[in-house]
mmCIF file with all atom_site columns, C-alpha atoms in Angstrom:
data_model
loop_
_atom_site.group_PDB
_atom_site.id
_atom_site.type_symbol
_atom_site.label_atom_id
_atom_site.label_alt_id
_atom_site.label_comp_id
_atom_site.label_asym_id
_atom_site.label_entity_id
_atom_site.label_seq_id
_atom_site.pdbx_PDB_ins_code
_atom_site.Cartn_x
_atom_site.Cartn_y
_atom_site.Cartn_z
_atom_site.occupancy
_atom_site.B_iso_or_equiv
_atom_site.pdbx_formal_charge
_atom_site.auth_seq_id
_atom_site.auth_comp_id
_atom_site.auth_asym_id
_atom_site.auth_atom_id
_atom_site.pdbx_PDB_model_num
ATOM 1  C CA . UNK A 1 1  ? 23.484  -16.272 -15.763 1.00 42.00 ? 21  UNK A CA 1
ATOM 2  C CA . UNK A 1 2  ? 23.681  -15.238 -18.744 1.00 47.00 ? 22  UNK A CA 1
ATOM 3  C CA . UNK A 1 3  ? 26.116  -12.586 -19.880 1.00 47.00 ? 23  UNK A CA 1
ATOM 4  C CA . UNK A 1 4  ? 24.477  -8.992  -19.452 1.00 50.00 ? 24  UNK A CA 1
ATOM 5  C CA . UNK A 1 5  ? 21.678  -10.648 -17.087 1.00 47.00 ? 25  UNK A CA 1
ATOM 6  C CA . UNK A 1 6  ? 22.142  -9.649  -13.439 1.00 49.00 ? 26  UNK A CA 1
ATOM 7  C CA . UNK A 1 7  ? 19.455  -9.858  -11.019 1.00 43.00 ? 27  UNK A CA 1
ATOM 8  C CA . UNK A 1 8  ? 18.626  -6.588  -8.381  1.00 47.00 ? 28  UNK A CA 1
ATOM 9  C CA . UNK A 1 9  ? 21.146  -6.822  -5.343  1.00 48.00 ? 29  UNK A CA 1
ATOM 10 C CA . UNK A 1 10 ? 17.716  -7.431  -3.157  1.00 44.00 ? 30  UNK A CA 1
ATOM 11 C CA . UNK A 1 11 ? 16.506  -10.530 -5.281  1.00 44.00 ? 31  UNK A CA 1
ATOM 12 C CA . UNK A 1 12 ? 20.024  -12.399 -3.923  1.00 45.00 ? 32  UNK A CA 1
ATOM 13 C CA . UNK A 1 13 ? 19.127  -11.057 -0.290  1.00 46.00 ? 33  UNK A CA 1
ATOM 14 C CA . UNK A 1 14 ? 15.747  -12.881 0.531   1.00 44.00 ? 34  UNK A CA 1
ATOM 15 C CA . UNK A 1 15 ? 14.117  -16.319 -0.853  1.00 46.00 ? 35  UNK A CA 1
ATOM 16 C CA . UNK A 1 16 ? 12.509  -15.723 -4.555  1.00 48.00 ? 36  UNK A CA 1
ATOM 17 C CA . UNK A 1 17 ? 9.443   -15.729 -2.453  1.00 47.00 ? 37  UNK A CA 1
ATOM 18 C CA . UNK A 1 18 ? 10.326  -13.157 -0.203  1.00 47.00 ? 38  UNK A CA 1
ATOM 19 C CA . UNK A 1 19 ? 11.494  -11.063 -2.426  1.00 49.00 ? 39  UNK A CA 1
ATOM 20 C CA . UNK A 1 20 ? 8.267   -11.272 -4.501  1.00 51.00 ? 40  UNK A CA 1
ATOM 21 C CA . UNK A 1 21 ? 5.886   -10.342 -1.232  1.00 50.00 ? 41  UNK A CA 1
ATOM 22 C CA . UNK A 1 22 ? 8.540   -7.151  -0.613  1.00 53.00 ? 42  UNK A CA 1
ATOM 23 C CA . UNK A 1 23 ? 7.734   -6.505  -4.568  1.00 56.00 ? 43  UNK A CA 1
ATOM 24 C CA . UNK A 1 24 ? 3.880   -6.635  -4.435  1.00 54.00 ? 44  UNK A CA 1
ATOM 25 C CA . UNK A 1 25 ? 3.406   -4.605  -0.843  1.00 54.00 ? 45  UNK A CA 1
ATOM 26 C CA . UNK A 1 26 ? 6.218   -1.615  -2.118  1.00 57.00 ? 46  UNK A CA 1
ATOM 27 C CA . UNK A 1 27 ? 3.706   -1.322  -5.070  1.00 61.00 ? 47  UNK A CA 1
ATOM 28 C CA . UNK A 1 28 ? 0.354   -1.205  -3.405  1.00 59.00 ? 48  UNK A CA 1
ATOM 29 C CA . UNK A 1 29 ? 2.003   0.913   -1.273  1.00 60.00 ? 49  UNK A CA 1
ATOM 30 C CA . UNK A 1 30 ? 2.960   3.350   -4.367  1.00 63.00 ? 50  UNK A CA 1
ATOM 31 C CA . UNK A 1 31 ? 0.122   2.898   -4.999  1.00 59.00 ? 51  UNK A CA 1
ATOM 32 C CA . UNK A 1 32 ? -0.998  4.409   -1.870  1.00 58.00 ? 52  UNK A CA 1
ATOM 33 C CA . UNK A 1 33 ? 1.453   7.046   -2.391  1.00 58.00 ? 53  UNK A CA 1
ATOM 34 C CA . UNK A 1 34 ? 0.169   8.228   -5.904  1.00 55.00 ? 54  UNK A CA 1
ATOM 35 C CA . UNK A 1 35 ? -3.611  8.833   -4.223  1.00 52.00 ? 55  UNK A CA 1
ATOM 36 C CA . UNK A 1 36 ? -3.266  10.373  -1.821  1.00 52.00 ? 56  UNK A CA 1
ATOM 37 C CA . UNK A 1 37 ? -0.070  12.692  -3.983  1.00 50.00 ? 57  UNK A CA 1
ATOM 38 C CA . UNK A 1 38 ? -3.191  13.552  -6.252  1.00 47.00 ? 58  UNK A CA 1
ATOM 39 C CA . UNK A 1 39 ? -7.272  13.949  -6.805  1.00 47.00 ? 59  UNK A CA 1
ATOM 40 C CA . UNK A 1 40 ? -7.044  10.278  -8.102  1.00 44.00 ? 60  UNK A CA 1
ATOM 41 C CA . UNK A 1 41 ? -10.703 8.399   -8.759  1.00 44.00 ? 61  UNK A CA 1
ATOM 42 C CA . UNK A 1 42 ? -9.872  5.769   -6.176  1.00 44.00 ? 62  UNK A CA 1
ATOM 43 C CA . UNK A 1 43 ? -10.871 8.320   -4.182  1.00 44.00 ? 63  UNK A CA 1
ATOM 44 C CA . UNK A 1 44 ? -14.371 8.933   -3.485  1.00 44.00 ? 64  UNK A CA 1
ATOM 45 C CA . UNK A 1 45 ? -16.437 11.089  -0.355  1.00 44.00 ? 65  UNK A CA 1
ATOM 46 C CA . UNK A 1 46 ? -18.426 9.154   2.303   1.00 45.00 ? 66  UNK A CA 1
ATOM 47 C CA . UNK A 1 47 ? -19.795 10.356  4.844   1.00 46.00 ? 67  UNK A CA 1
ATOM 48 C CA . UNK A 1 48 ? -17.877 13.557  5.152   1.00 47.00 ? 68  UNK A CA 1
ATOM 49 C CA . UNK A 1 49 ? -14.620 11.944  4.938   1.00 49.00 ? 69  UNK A CA 1
ATOM 50 C CA . UNK A 1 50 ? -12.900 9.965   1.898   1.00 48.00 ? 70  UNK A CA 1
ATOM 51 C CA . UNK A 1 51 ? -12.878 6.758   1.843   1.00 47.00 ? 71  UNK A CA 1
ATOM 52 C CA . UNK A 1 52 ? -10.290 4.501   -0.619  1.00 46.00 ? 72  UNK A CA 1
ATOM 53 C CA . UNK A 1 53 ? -13.151 1.974   -2.438  1.00 42.00 ? 73  UNK A CA 1
ATOM 54 C CA . UNK A 1 54 ? -10.285 0.339   -4.683  1.00 45.00 ? 74  UNK A CA 1
ATOM 55 C CA . UNK A 1 55 ? -6.974  0.435   -3.132  1.00 47.00 ? 75  UNK A CA 1
ATOM 56 C CA . UNK A 1 56 ? -8.175  -1.684  -0.079  1.00 48.00 ? 76  UNK A CA 1
ATOM 57 C CA . UNK A 1 57 ? -9.937  -4.763  -1.110  1.00 44.00 ? 77  UNK A CA 1
ATOM 58 C CA . UNK A 1 58 ? -6.656  -5.434  -3.503  1.00 45.00 ? 78  UNK A CA 1
ATOM 59 C CA . UNK A 1 59 ? -4.050  -5.099  -0.810  1.00 47.00 ? 79  UNK A CA 1
ATOM 60 C CA . UNK A 1 60 ? -5.499  -7.686  1.047   1.00 46.00 ? 80  UNK A CA 1
ATOM 61 C CA . UNK A 1 61 ? -6.181  -9.500  -1.346  1.00 45.00 ? 81  UNK A CA 1
ATOM 62 C CA . UNK A 1 62 ? -2.328  -10.108 -2.156  1.00 45.00 ? 82  UNK A CA 1
ATOM 63 C CA . UNK A 1 63 ? -0.765  -9.019  2.015   1.00 47.00 ? 83  UNK A CA 1
ATOM 64 C CA . UNK A 1 64 ? -3.550  -11.551 4.025   1.00 48.00 ? 84  UNK A CA 1
ATOM 65 C CA . UNK A 1 65 ? -5.340  -11.143 7.157   1.00 48.00 ? 85  UNK A CA 1
ATOM 66 C CA . UNK A 1 66 ? -2.118  -11.252 8.516   1.00 49.00 ? 86  UNK A CA 1
ATOM 67 C CA . UNK A 1 67 ? -0.922  -8.105  7.680   1.00 54.00 ? 87  UNK A CA 1
ATOM 68 C CA . UNK A 1 68 ? -4.496  -5.821  7.609   1.00 51.00 ? 88  UNK A CA 1
ATOM 69 C CA . UNK A 1 69 ? -2.347  -4.239  11.320  1.00 50.00 ? 89  UNK A CA 1
ATOM 70 C CA . UNK A 1 70 ? 0.672   -2.798  9.345   1.00 55.00 ? 90  UNK A CA 1
ATOM 71 C CA . UNK A 1 71 ? -1.815  -1.860  6.305   1.00 53.00 ? 91  UNK A CA 1
ATOM 72 C CA . UNK A 1 72 ? -3.824  0.138   8.586   1.00 53.00 ? 92  UNK A CA 1
ATOM 73 C CA . UNK A 1 73 ? -0.959  1.964   10.011  1.00 53.00 ? 93  UNK A CA 1
ATOM 74 C CA . UNK A 1 74 ? 0.216   2.648   6.784   1.00 54.00 ? 94  UNK A CA 1
ATOM 75 C CA . UNK A 1 75 ? -2.745  4.093   6.268   1.00 54.00 ? 95  UNK A CA 1
ATOM 76 C CA . UNK A 1 76 ? -3.296  6.075   9.278   1.00 55.00 ? 96  UNK A CA 1
ATOM 77 C CA . UNK A 1 77 ? 0.249   7.317   8.398   1.00 54.00 ? 97  UNK A CA 1
ATOM 78 C CA . UNK A 1 78 ? -1.091  8.516   4.677   1.00 52.00 ? 98  UNK A CA 1
ATOM 79 C CA . UNK A 1 79 ? -3.601  9.711   6.701   1.00 50.00 ? 99  UNK A CA 1
ATOM 80 C CA . UNK A 1 80 ? -1.312  11.968  8.562   1.00 49.00 ? 100 UNK A CA 1
ATOM 81 C CA . UNK A 1 81 ? 1.050   13.175  6.352   1.00 51.00 ? 101 UNK A CA 1
ATOM 82 C CA . UNK A 1 82 ? -1.892  14.585  3.630   1.00 49.00 ? 102 UNK A CA 1
ATOM 83 C CA . UNK A 1 83 ? -3.623  15.887  6.086   1.00 45.00 ? 103 UNK A CA 1
ATOM 84 C CA . UNK A 1 84 ? -7.229  13.861  4.728   1.00 45.00 ? 104 UNK A CA 1
ATOM 85 C CA . UNK A 1 85 ? -9.889  12.893  7.135   1.00 48.00 ? 105 UNK A CA 1
ATOM 86 C CA . UNK A 1 86 ? -9.368  9.236   7.092   1.00 45.00 ? 106 UNK A CA 1
ATOM 87 C CA . UNK A 1 87 ? -8.899  9.361   10.207  1.00 42.00 ? 107 UNK A CA 1
ATOM 88 C CA . UNK A 1 88 ? -12.160 8.653   11.815  1.00 45.00 ? 108 UNK A CA 1
ATOM 89 C CA . UNK A 1 89 ? -13.370 6.810   8.913   1.00 46.00 ? 109 UNK A CA 1
ATOM 90 C CA . UNK A 1 90 ? -11.081 3.936   9.772   1.00 47.00 ? 110 UNK A CA 1
ATOM 91 C CA . UNK A 1 91 ? -10.342 3.787   13.500  1.00 47.00 ? 111 UNK A CA 1
ATOM 92 C CA . UNK A 1 92 ? -7.208  5.843   13.597  1.00 46.00 ? 112 UNK A CA 1
ATOM 93 C CA . UNK A 1 93 ? -5.761  7.393   16.640  1.00 46.00 ? 113 UNK A CA 1
#
């Protein structure tokens, strides 16, 4: 490796493919955090609640169906944390 170039420490702990997936998942949840933190245009009102119109399809495209449950759980957690009326629309408890 050339002098002055260093991989992040976590990149050395995981095979390259896993590191990439971890980064994608992290960036998706950072976008979700941003959407709930501010009055973000990706959220629209529908049926008396807020519905995310961009982040859900984006997440499914990159994470895949096998991880849909963990995304919905995180989505419900964000709903509870920010007290927005998303839970009834997403089947959250």
